[in-house]
Tab-separated table of C-alpha atoms in Angstrom:
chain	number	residue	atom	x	y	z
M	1	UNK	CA	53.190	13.972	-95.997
M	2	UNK	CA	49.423	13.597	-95.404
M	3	UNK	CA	47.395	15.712	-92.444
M	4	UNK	CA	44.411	14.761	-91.175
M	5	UNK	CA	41.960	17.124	-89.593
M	6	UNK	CA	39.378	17.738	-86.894
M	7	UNK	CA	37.550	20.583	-84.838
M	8	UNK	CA	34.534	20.666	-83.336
M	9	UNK	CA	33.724	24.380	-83.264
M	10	UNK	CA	36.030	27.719	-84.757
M	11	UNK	CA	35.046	30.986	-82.962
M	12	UNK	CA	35.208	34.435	-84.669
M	13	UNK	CA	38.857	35.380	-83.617
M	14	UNK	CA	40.276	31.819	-84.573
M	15	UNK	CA	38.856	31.806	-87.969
M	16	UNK	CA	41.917	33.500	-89.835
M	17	UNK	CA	44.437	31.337	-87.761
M	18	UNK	CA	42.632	28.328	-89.651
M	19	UNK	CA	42.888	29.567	-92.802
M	20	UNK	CA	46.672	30.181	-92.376
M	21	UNK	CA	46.821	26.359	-91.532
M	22	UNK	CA	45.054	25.542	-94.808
M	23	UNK	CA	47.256	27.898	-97.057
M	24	UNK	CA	50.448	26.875	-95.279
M	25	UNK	CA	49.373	22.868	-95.987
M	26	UNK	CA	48.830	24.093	-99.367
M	27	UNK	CA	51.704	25.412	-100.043
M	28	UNK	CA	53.884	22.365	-98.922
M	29	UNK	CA	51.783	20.654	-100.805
M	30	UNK	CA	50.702	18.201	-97.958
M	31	UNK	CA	47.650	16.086	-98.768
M	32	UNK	CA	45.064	16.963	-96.610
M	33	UNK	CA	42.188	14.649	-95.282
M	34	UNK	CA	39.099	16.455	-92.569
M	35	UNK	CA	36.895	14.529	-89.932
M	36	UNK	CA	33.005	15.205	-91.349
M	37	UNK	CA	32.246	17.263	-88.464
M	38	UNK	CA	35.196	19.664	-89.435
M	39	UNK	CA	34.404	20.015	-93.162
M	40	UNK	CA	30.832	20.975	-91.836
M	41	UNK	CA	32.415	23.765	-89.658
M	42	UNK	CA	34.200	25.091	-92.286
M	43	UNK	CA	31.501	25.501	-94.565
M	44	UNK	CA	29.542	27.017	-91.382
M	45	UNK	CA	32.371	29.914	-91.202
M	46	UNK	CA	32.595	30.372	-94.927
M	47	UNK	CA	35.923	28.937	-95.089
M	48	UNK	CA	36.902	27.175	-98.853
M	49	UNK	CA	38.495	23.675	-98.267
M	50	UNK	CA	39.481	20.926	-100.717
M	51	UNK	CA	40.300	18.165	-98.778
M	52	UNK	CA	41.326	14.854	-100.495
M	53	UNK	CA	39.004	12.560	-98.399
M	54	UNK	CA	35.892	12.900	-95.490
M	55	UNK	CA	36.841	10.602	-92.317
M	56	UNK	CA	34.599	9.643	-90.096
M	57	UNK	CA	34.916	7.780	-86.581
M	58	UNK	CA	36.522	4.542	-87.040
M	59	UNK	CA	37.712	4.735	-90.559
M	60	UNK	CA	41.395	3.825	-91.058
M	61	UNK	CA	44.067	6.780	-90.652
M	62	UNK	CA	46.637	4.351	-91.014
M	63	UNK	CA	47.619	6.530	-93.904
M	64	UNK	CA	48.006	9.732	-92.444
M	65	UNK	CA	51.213	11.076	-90.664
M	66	UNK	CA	49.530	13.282	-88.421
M	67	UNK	CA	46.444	14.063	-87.008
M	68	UNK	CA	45.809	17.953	-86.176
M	69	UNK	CA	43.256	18.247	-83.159
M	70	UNK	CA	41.954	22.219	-83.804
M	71	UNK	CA	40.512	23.664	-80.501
M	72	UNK	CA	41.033	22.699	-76.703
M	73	UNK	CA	41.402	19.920	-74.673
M	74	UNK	CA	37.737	18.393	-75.357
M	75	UNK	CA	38.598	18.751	-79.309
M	76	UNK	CA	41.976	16.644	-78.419
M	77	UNK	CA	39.784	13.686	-76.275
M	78	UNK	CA	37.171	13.585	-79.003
M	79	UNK	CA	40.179	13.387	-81.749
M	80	UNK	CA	41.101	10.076	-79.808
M	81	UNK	CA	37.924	8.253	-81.416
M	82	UNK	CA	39.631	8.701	-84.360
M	83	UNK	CA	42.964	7.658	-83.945
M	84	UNK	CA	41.866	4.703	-81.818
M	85	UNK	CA	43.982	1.709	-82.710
M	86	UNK	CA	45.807	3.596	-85.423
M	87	UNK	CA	47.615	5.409	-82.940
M	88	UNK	CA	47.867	8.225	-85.491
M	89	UNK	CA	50.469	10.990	-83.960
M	90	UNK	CA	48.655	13.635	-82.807
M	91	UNK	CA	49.199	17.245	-83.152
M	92	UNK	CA	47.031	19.492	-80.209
M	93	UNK	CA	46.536	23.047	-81.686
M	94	UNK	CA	45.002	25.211	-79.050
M	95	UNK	CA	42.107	27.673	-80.234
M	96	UNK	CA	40.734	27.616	-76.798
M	97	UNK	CA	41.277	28.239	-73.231
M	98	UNK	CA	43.252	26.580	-70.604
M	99	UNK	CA	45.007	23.592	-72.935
M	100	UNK	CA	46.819	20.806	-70.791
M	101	UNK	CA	46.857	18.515	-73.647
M	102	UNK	CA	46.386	20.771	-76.795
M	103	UNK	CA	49.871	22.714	-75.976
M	104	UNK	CA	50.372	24.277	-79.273
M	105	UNK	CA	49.321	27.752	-79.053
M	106	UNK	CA	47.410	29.360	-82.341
M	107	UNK	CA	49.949	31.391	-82.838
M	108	UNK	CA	52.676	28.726	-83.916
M	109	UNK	CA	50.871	27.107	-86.102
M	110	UNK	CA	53.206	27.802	-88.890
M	111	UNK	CA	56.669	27.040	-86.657
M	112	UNK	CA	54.316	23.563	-85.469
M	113	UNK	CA	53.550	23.159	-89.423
M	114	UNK	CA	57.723	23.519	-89.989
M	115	UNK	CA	58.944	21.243	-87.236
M	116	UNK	CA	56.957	18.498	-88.549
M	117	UNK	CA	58.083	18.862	-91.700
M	118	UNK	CA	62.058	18.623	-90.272
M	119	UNK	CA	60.738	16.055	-87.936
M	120	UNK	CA	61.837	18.633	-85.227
M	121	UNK	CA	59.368	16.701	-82.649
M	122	UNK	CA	58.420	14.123	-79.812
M	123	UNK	CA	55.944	11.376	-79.758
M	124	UNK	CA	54.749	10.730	-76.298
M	125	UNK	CA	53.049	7.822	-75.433
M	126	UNK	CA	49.753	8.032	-72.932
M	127	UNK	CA	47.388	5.234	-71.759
M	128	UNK	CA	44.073	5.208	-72.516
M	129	UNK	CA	41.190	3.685	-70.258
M	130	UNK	CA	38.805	0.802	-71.443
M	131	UNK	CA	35.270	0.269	-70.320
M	132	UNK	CA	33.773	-2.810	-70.220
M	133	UNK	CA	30.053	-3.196	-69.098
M	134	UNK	CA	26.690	-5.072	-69.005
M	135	UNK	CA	25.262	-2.951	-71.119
M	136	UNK	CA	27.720	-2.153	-73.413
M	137	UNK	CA	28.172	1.756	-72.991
M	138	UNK	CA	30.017	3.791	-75.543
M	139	UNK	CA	30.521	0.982	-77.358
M	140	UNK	CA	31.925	1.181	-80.242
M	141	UNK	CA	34.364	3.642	-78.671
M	142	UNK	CA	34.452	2.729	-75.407
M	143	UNK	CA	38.391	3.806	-74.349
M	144	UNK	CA	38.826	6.898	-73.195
M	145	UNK	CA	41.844	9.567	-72.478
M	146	UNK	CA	41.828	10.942	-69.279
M	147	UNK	CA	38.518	9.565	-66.852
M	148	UNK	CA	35.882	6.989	-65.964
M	149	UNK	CA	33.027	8.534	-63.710
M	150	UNK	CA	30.273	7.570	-62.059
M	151	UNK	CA	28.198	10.134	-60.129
M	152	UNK	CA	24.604	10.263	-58.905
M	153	UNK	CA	21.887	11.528	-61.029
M	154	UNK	CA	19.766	12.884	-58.284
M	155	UNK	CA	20.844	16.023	-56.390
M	156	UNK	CA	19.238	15.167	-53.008
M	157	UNK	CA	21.295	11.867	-51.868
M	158	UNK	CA	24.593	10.291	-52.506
M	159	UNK	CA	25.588	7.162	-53.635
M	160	UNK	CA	27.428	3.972	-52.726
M	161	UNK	CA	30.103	2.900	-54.991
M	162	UNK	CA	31.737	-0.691	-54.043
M	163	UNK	CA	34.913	-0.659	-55.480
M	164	UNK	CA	37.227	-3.835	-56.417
M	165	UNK	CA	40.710	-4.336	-57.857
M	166	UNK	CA	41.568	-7.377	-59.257
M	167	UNK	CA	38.388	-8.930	-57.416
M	168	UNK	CA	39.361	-8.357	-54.143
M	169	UNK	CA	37.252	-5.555	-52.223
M	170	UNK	CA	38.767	-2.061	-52.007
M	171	UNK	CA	35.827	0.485	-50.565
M	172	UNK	CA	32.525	1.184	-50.181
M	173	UNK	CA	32.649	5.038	-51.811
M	174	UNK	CA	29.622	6.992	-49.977
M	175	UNK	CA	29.938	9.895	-52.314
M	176	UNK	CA	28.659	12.064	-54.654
M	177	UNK	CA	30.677	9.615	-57.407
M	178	UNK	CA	34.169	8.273	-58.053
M	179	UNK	CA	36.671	9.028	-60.916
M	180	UNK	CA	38.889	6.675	-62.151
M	181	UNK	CA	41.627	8.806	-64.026
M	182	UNK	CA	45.021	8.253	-66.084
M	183	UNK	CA	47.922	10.025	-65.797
M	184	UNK	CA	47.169	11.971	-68.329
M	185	UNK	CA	43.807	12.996	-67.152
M	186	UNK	CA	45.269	13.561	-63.463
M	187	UNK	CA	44.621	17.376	-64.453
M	188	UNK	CA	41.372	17.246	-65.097
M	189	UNK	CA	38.187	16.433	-63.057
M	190	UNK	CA	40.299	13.463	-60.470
M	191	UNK	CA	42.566	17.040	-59.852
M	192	UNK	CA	39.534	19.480	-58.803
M	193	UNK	CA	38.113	16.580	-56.742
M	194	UNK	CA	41.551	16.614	-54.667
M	195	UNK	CA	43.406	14.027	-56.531
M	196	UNK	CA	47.260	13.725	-57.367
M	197	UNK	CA	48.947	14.857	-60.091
M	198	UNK	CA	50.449	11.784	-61.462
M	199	UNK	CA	53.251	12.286	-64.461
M	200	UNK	CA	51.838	10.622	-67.754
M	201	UNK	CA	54.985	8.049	-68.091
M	202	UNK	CA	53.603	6.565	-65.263
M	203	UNK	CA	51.730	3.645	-65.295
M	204	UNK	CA	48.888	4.104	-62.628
M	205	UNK	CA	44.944	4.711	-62.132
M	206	UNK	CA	43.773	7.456	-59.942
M	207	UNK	CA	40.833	6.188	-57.627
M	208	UNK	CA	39.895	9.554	-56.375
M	209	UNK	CA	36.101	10.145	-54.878
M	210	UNK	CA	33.544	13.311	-55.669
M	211	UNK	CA	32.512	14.844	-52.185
M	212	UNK	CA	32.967	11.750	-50.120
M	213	UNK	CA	30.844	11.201	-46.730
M	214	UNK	CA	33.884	10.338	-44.515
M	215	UNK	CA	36.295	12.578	-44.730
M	216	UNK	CA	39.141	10.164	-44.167
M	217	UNK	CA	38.650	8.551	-47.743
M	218	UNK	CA	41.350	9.600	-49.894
M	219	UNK	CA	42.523	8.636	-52.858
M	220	UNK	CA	44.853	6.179	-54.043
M	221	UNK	CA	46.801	5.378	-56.709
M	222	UNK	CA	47.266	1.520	-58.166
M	223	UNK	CA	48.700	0.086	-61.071
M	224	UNK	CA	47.012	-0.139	-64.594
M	225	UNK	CA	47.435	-3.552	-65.191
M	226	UNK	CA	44.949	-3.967	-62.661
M	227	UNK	CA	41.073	-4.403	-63.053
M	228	UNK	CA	38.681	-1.941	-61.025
M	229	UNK	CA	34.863	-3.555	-60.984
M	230	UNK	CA	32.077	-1.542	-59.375
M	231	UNK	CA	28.243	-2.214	-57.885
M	232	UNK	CA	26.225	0.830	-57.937
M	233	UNK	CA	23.585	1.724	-55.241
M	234	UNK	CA	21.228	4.597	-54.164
M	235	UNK	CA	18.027	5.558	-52.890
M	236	UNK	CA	17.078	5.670	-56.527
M	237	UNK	CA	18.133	3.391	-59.324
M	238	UNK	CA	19.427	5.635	-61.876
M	239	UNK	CA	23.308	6.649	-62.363
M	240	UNK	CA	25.290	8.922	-64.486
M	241	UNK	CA	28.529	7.405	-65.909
M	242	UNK	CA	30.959	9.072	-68.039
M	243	UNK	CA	33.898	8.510	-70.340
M	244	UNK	CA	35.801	11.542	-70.920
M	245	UNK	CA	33.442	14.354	-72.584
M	246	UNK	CA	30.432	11.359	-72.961
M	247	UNK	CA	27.966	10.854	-70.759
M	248	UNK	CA	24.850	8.316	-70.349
M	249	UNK	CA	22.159	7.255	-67.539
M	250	UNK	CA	22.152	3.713	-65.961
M	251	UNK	CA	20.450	1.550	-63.525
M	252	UNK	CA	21.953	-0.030	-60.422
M	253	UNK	CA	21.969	-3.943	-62.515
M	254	UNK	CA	24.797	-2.244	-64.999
M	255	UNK	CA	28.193	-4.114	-64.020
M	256	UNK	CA	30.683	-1.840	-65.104
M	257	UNK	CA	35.076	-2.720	-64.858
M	258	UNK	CA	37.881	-0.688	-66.338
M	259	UNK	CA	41.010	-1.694	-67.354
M	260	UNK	CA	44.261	-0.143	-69.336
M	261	UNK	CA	43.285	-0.503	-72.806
M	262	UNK	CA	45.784	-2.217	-75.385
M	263	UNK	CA	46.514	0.415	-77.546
M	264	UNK	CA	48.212	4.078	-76.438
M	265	UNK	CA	47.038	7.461	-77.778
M	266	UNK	CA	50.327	8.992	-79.250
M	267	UNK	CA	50.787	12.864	-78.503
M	268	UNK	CA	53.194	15.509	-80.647
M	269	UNK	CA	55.030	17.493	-78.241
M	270	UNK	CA	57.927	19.715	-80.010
M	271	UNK	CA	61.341	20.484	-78.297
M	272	UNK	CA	60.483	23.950	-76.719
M	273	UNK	CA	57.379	22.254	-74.661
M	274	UNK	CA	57.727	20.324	-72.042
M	275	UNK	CA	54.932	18.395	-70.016
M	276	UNK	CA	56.680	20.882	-66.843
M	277	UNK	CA	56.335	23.634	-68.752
M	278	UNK	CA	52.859	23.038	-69.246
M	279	UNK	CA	52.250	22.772	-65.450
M	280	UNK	CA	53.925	25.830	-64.431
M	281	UNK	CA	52.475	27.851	-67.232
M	282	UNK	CA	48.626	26.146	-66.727
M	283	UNK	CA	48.669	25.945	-62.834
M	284	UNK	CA	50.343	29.107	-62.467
M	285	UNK	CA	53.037	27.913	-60.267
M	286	UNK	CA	55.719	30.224	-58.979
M	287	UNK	CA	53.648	33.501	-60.365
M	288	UNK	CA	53.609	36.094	-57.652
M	289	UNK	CA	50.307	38.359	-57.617
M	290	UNK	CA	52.377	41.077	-56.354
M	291	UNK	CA	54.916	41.680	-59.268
């Protein structure tokens, strides 16, 4: 079996869980191979590592079995650069806070570690979002996980977002931006903002606006083999788009669509965690504050 791994950042009380990964590896004698950025960390912590090869994004995992995302959900939406069209299984260890998509706590590492090696697991399937633009943005990695967003760049004065699927004319968005989510990232910003959640075996976009001007704007769900184009305006002429945990400044000429993007982003989940657990336990549904 061969691991690949990636973290962006190890705080103090996580440091000896990640060395119990690397001994555990080690003693299965499972190759392993570390994103740049990781072996850097390590060396940052003072933690020894031999890994058999440095990664970088968009180098071929082909190879590996399994790709172990070490940290929270940002760690797991930057891990998808590297997976890209590999689709390279991938294993979400939480070593941070709320975790929607990295469901593994840090304290079943070894049990995660054991059901791989039994092949005691799911593979779940989520959609990614492409961007396509004018001026090329994010390019070479321009798919994302959970959301497209465009919001203004000025605090004063919101914006107007013209919004069309499949060429024909949706809404004019007078807003403080619009989110375009997947299932998958109908937790994240598209849920704060008011939006649905949406199950991630379904195959839908989330149109949901930030602080809209009428209040009767609400947002709607349509299919993902659609294609949502946008024109951009303001009082000034710059905008802020996203793509996940990226961000970059544009003018009101950028012509921006998104689209479903043609390969999947492939997620571990093992038998005892289910995506319903992970709402109940996340959202806190059914707790009662007074037991």
């Amino acid at each position: 079996m061969k691991i690949a791994l990636h973290g962006k950042n190890i705080k103090p009380e996580a440091i000896e869980c990640v060395k119990g990964l690397l001994k555990i590896l080690d003693e299965k004698s499972i190759g392993i191979s570390m994103s740049k950025d990781f072996e850097k960390l390590l060396k940052k912590v003072k933690i020894n590592a031999a890994p058999e090869n440095i990664f970088l994004p968009g180098d071929d995992l082909s190879e590996m079995d399994f790709v172990l995302s070490l940290g929270g959900d940002g760690t797991m939406l930057d891990t998808i650069a590297y997976t890209a069209q590999y689709e390279t299984p991938i294993v979400g260890i939480n070593l941070g806070r709320l975790g929607f998509l990295a469901t593994t706590p840090k304290d079943e590492i070894n049990n995660a570690v054991e059901s791989l090696i039994a092949g005691k697991y799911n593979v779940e399937s989520r959609s990614l979002i492409h961007i396509e633009s004018s001026q090329d943005l994010f390019a070479p990695f321009n798919f994302g996980l959970n959301e497209f967003t465009i919001v203004k760049k000025e605090t004063s004065s919101m914006i107007v977002v013209h919004t069309y699927v499949d060429g024909e004319y949706l809404n004019s968005y007078w807003a403080d931006g619009l989110i375009v989510s997947t299932p998958t990232g109908s937790t994240g910003y598209s849920l704060s903002c008011g939006g649905p959640l949406v199950h991630p075996r379904l195959k839908n976009f989330i149109i949901t606006p930030v602080s809209p001007h009428n209040l009767n704007v609400r947002p709607i769900i349509v299919s993902d083999q659609s294609e949502i184009t946008f024109e951009i305006e303001g009082r000034t002429n710059r905008f802020m788009v996203s793509l996940d945990s990226r961000s970059c400044s544009v003018d009101d000429k950028v012509k921006i669509s998104v689209k479903r993007e043609s390969f999947e982003a492939k997620l571990v989940r093992f038998d005892h965690n289910s995506y319903f657990d992970t709402l109940r336990q996340k959202l806190n549904w059914g707790v009662d504050a007074r037991n």
